[in-house]
Coordinates of C-alpha atoms in Angstrom, one line a residue:
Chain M
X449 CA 67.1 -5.4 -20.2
X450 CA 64.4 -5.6 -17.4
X451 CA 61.7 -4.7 -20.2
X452 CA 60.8 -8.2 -20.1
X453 CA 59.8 -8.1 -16.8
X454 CA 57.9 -4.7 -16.9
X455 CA 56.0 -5.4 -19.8
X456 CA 54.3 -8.4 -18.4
X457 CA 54.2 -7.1 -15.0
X458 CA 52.3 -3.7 -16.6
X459 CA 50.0 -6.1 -18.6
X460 CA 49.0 -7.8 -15.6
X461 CA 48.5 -4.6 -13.5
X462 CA 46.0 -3.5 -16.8
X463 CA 44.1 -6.8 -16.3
X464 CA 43.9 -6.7 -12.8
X465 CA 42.5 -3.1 -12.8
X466 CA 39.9 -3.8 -15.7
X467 CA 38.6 -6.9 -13.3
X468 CA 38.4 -4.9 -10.2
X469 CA 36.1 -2.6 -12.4
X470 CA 34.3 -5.8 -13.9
X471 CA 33.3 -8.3 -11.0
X472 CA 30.1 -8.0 -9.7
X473 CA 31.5 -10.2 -6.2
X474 CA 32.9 -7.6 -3.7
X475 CA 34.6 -10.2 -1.7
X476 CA 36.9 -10.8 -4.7
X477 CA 37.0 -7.4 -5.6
X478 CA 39.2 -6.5 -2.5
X479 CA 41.6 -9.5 -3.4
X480 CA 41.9 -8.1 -6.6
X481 CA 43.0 -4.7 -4.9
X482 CA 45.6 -6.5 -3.2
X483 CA 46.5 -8.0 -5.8
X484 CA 47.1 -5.2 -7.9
X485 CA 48.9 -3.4 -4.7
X486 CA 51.1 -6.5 -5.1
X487 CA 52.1 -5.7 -8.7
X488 CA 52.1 -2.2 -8.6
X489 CA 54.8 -2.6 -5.8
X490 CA 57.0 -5.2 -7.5
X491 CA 57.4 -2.6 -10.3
X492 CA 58.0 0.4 -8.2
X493 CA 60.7 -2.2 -6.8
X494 CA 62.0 -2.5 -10.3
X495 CA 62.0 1.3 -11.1
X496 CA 64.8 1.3 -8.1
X497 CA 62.1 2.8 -5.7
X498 CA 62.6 0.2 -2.7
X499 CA 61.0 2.8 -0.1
X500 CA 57.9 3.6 -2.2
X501 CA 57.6 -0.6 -2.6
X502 CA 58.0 -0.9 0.8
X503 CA 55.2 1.4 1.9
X504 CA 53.2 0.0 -0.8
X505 CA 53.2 -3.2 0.1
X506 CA 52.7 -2.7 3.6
X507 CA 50.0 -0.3 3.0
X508 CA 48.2 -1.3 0.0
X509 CA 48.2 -5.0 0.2
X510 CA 47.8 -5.2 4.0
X511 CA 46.5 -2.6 5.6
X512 CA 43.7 -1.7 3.4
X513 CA 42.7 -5.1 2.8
X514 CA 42.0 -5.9 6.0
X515 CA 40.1 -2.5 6.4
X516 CA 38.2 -2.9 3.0
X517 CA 37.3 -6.1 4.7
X518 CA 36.2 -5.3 8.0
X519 CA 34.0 -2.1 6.2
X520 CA 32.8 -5.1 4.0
X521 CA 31.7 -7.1 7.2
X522 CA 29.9 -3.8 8.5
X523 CA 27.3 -3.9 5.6
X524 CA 24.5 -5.4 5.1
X525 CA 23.6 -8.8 3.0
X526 CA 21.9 -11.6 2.8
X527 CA 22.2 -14.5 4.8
X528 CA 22.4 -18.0 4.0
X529 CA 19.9 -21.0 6.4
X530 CA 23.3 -22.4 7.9
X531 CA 25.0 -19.1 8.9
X532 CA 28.1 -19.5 7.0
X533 CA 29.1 -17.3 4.2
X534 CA 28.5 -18.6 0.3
X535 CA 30.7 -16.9 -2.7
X536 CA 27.7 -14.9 -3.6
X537 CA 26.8 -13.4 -0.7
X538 CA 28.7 -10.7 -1.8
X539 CA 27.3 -10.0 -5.1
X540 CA 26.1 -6.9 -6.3
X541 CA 23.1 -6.3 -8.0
X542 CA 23.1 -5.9 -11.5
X543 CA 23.4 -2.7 -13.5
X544 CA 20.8 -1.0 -14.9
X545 CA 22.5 2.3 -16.7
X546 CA 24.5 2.3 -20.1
X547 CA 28.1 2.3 -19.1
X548 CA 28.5 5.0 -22.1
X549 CA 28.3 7.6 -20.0
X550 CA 31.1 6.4 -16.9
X551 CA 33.5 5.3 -20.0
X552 CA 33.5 8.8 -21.6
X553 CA 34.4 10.3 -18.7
X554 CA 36.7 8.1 -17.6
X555 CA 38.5 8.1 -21.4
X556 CA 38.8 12.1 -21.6
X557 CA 40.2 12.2 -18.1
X558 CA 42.7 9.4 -18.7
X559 CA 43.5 11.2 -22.3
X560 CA 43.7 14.8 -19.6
X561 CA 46.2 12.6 -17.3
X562 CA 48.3 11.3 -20.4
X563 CA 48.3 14.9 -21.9
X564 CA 49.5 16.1 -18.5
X565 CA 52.2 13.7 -18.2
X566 CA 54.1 15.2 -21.1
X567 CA 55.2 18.3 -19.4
X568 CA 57.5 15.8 -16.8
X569 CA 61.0 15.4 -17.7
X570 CA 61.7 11.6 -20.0
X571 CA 62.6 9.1 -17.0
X572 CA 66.0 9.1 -16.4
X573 CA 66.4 12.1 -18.3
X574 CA 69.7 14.6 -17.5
X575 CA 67.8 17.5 -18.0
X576 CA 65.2 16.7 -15.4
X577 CA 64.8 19.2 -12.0
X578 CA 66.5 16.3 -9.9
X579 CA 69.6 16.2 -12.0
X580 CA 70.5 20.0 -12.1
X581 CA 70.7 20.5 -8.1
X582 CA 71.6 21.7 -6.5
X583 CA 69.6 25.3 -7.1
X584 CA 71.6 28.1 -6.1
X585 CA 68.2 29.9 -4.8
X586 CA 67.6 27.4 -2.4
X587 CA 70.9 28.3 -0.3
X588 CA 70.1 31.7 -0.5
X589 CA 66.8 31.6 0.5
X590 CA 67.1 29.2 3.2
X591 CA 68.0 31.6 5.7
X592 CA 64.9 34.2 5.0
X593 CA 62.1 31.0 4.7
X594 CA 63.2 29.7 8.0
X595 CA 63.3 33.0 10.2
X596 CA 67.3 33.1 9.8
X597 CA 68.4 29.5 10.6
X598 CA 72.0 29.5 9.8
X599 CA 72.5 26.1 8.8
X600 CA 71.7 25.0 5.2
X601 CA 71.2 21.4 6.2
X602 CA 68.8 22.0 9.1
X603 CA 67.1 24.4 7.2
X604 CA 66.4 21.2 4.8
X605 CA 66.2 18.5 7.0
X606 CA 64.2 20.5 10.0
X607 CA 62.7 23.1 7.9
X608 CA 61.5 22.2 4.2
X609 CA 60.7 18.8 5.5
X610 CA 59.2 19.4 8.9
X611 CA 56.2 21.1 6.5
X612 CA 56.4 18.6 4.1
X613 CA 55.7 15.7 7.3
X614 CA 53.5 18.2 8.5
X615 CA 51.0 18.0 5.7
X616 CA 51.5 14.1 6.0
X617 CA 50.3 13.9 9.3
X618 CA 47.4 15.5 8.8
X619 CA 46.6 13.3 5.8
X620 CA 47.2 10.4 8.2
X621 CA 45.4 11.7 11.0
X622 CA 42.3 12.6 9.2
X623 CA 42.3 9.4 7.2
X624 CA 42.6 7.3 10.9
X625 CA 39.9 8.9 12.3
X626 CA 37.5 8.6 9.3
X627 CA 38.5 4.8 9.6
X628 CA 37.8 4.8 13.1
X629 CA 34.3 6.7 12.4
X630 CA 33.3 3.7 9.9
X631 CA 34.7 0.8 12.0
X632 CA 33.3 1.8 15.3
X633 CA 30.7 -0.3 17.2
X634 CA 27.4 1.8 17.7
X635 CA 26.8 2.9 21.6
X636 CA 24.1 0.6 22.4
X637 CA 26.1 -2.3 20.9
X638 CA 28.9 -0.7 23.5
X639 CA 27.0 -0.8 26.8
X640 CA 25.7 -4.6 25.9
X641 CA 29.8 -5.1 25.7
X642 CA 30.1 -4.1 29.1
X643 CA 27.4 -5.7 30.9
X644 CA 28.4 -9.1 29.5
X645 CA 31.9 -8.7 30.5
X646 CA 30.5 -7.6 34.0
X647 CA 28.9 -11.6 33.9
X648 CA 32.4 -13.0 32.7
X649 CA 33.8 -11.6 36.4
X650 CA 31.1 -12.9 38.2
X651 CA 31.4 -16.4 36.3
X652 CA 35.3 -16.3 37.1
X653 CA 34.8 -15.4 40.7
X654 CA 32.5 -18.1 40.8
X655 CA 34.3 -20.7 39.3
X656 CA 37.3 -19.6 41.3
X657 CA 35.2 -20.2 44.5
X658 CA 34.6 -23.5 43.2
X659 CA 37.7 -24.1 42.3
X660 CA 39.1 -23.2 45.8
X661 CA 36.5 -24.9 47.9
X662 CA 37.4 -28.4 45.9
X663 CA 41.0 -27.9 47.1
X664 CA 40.2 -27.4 50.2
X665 CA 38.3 -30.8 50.2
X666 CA 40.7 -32.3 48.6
X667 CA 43.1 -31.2 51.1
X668 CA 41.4 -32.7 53.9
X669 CA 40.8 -35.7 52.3
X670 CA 44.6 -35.8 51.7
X671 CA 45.2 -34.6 55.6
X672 CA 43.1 -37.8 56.5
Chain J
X1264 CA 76.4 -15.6 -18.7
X1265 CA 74.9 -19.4 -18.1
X1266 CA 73.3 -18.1 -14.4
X1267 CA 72.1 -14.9 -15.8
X1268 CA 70.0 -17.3 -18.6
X1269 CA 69.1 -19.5 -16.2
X1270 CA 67.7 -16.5 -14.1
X1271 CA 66.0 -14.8 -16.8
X1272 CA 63.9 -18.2 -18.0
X1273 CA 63.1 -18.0 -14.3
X1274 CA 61.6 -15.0 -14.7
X1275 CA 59.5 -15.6 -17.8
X1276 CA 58.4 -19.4 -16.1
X1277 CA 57.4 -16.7 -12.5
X1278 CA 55.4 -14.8 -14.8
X1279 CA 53.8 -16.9 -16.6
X1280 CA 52.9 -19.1 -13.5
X1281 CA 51.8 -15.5 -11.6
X1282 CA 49.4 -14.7 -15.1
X1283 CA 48.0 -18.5 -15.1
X1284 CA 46.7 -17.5 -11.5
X1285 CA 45.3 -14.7 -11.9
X1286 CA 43.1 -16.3 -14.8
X1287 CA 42.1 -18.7 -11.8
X1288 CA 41.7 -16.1 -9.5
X1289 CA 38.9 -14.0 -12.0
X1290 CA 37.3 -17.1 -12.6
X1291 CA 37.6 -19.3 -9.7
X1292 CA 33.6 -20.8 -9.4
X1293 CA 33.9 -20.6 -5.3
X1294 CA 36.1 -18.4 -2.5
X1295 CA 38.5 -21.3 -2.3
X1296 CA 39.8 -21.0 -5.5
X1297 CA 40.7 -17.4 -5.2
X1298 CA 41.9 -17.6 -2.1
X1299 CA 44.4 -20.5 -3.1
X1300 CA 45.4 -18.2 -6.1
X1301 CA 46.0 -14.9 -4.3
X1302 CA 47.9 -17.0 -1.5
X1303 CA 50.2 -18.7 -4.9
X1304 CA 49.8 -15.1 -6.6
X1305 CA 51.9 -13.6 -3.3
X1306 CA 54.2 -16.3 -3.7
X1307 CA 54.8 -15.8 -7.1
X1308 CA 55.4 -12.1 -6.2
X1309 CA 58.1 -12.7 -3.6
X1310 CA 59.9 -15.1 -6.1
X1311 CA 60.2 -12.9 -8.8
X1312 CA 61.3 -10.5 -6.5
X1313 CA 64.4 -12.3 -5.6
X1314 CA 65.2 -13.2 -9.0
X1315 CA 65.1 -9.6 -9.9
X1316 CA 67.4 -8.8 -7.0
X1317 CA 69.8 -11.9 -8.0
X1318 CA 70.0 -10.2 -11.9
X1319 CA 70.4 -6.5 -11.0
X1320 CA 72.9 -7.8 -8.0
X1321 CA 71.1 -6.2 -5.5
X1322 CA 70.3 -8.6 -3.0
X1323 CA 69.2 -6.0 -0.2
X1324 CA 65.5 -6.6 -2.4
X1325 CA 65.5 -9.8 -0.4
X1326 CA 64.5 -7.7 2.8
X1327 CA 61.4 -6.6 0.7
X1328 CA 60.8 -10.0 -0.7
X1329 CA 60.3 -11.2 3.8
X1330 CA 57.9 -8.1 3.6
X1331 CA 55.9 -9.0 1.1
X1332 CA 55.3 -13.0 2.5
X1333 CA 55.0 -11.2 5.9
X1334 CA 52.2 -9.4 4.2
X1335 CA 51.1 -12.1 2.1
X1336 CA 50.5 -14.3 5.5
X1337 CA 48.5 -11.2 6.9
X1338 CA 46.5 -10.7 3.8
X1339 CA 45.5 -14.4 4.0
X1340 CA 44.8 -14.8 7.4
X1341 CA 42.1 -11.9 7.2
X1342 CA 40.4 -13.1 3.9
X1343 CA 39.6 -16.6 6.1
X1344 CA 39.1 -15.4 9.3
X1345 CA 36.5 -13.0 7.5
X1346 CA 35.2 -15.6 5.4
X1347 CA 34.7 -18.6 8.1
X1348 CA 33.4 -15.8 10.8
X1349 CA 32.0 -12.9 8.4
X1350 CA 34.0 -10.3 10.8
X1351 CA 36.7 -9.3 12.8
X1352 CA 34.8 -8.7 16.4
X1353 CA 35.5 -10.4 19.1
X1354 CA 32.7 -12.0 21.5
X1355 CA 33.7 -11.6 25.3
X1356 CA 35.2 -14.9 25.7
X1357 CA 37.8 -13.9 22.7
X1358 CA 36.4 -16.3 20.2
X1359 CA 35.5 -14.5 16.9
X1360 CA 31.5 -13.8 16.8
X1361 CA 29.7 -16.0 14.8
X1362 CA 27.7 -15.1 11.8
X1363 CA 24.5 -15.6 13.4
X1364 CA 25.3 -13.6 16.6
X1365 CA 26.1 -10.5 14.3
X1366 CA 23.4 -8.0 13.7

């Protein structure tokens, strides 16, 4: 009943995706990512993935813009006489190569994925690894993978899925400090950071001298 | 039977609404324009999310649907602070640099 949602919502993904490939403007290029995170969330949403929706959303259409964005503001362009930013100032240059080549590849590796995809269980099917739990190896394993933890349910929840955060972390991890590599400010640009806030205390002592001296005057004016 | 119809033609008049901007958004001549259709794109989103939620009776989607205008704000915010100021560092005095002071 909901295919009448999907169907355009898939559509739209496909369009989106083509014009993120398309435009030459970066600037709209990184709406178009959010845009698309947008879409791809509202149908994870309607495959009853609420979790997966949520972390897209959060992720995808707010996070990484905002970073796509600030590595955006890193690069170079050029600059307009009046200093503020036109709609092609982030235009790339034009193409010079056949696109034969990049479609190819990109056609036999989508054709690979499809192919790949037809080993998975049909969605929603009975038959499917999810449906058949629980495994009887897994209980009797439990105890030998996790150096004789007793518990079945720790064993799980502490064991199985301790590596599985694990591995996230480190994905996490590695992708914050590339981020933080890109986004830093150079050393130079640092030190000039710290001298001018050095110059905003002095102006605030000064203008709290000021600013103290005039009460005092007006004090004794107010005591005569 | 009479909501459920109503909801779906809300659906269909959502999507077609959230297609007609995203035709503005890929051709919008200048920033404004796409920023204006993203901003009614996100709406669009968080509508149709509801509506979903009010025809599969699941109204705990309306927690995601805040999320995503929470997100949409965010999203929006950035795209003009970094269109008006061409970053997101701050001078010493907390005001966003200017284009010209930058590099």
């Amino acid at each position: 009943m909901m295919n009448f949602i999907v169907i355009p919502i898939l559509l739209l993904l496909a369009l989106t995706a083509v014009t993120v490939a398309r435009i030459r403007n970066l600037w709209a290029a990184v709406m178009f990512t959010g845009i698309y995170s947008f879409l791809g969330a509202s149908w994870m949403l309607i495959l009853d993935a609420p979790d997966v929706a949520f972390t897209e959303a959060a992720v995808g259409a707010g996070i990484s813009t905002i970073l796509m964005l600030a590595t955006l503001s890193l690069t170079p362009r050029k600059r307009h006489q009046d200093g503020h930013l036109q709609s092609d100032d982030f235009d790339e240059k034009p193409r010079k190569k056949s696109p034969v080549w990049p479609l190819l590849v990109v056609t036999i590796t989508g054709f690979a994925l499809i192919y790949g995809t037809f080993d998975m269980p049909h969605f929603g099917s009975p038959e499917a690894p999810i449906q058949v739990y629980p495994d009887p190896s897994f209980i009797s394993k439990s105890q030998h993978d996790m150096h004789g933890l007793p518990n079945v349910v720790t064993a799980v929840l502490a064991g199985y899925r301790g590596y599985d955060t694990l591995g996230e972390t480190a994905v996490i991890f590695t992708a914050g400090i590339a981020v933080l590599l890109i986004l830093r400010r150079a050393p130079n640009e640092g030190l000039k950071h710290a001298d001018q806030e050095s110059e905003v205390v002095a102006a605030a002592n000064l203008i709290n001298q000021a600013d103290e001296n005039s009460d005092g005057e007006l004090t004794q004016e107010a005591d005569s | 039977m009479l909501v459920e119809h109503a909801l779906v033609a809300t659906a269909v008049a959502i999507l077609t609404t959230m297609t007609l901007a995203l035709i503005r958004a890929m051709l919008g001549p200048t920033i404004f324009d796409r920023v204006l259709a993203l901003n009614m794109f996100g709406t669009k989103t968080v509508l149709l999310i509801c509506v979903v939620g009010f025809l599969t009776e699941r109204t705990d989607f309306l927690d995601l649907a805040l999320l995503y205008s929470l997100m949409n704000f965010i999203g929006m915010v950035a795209l003009l602070r970094f269109s008006q100021f061409g970053g997101f560092g701050d001078s010493k005095d907390g005001s966003p640099v200017k284009p010209e002071a930058q590099g």
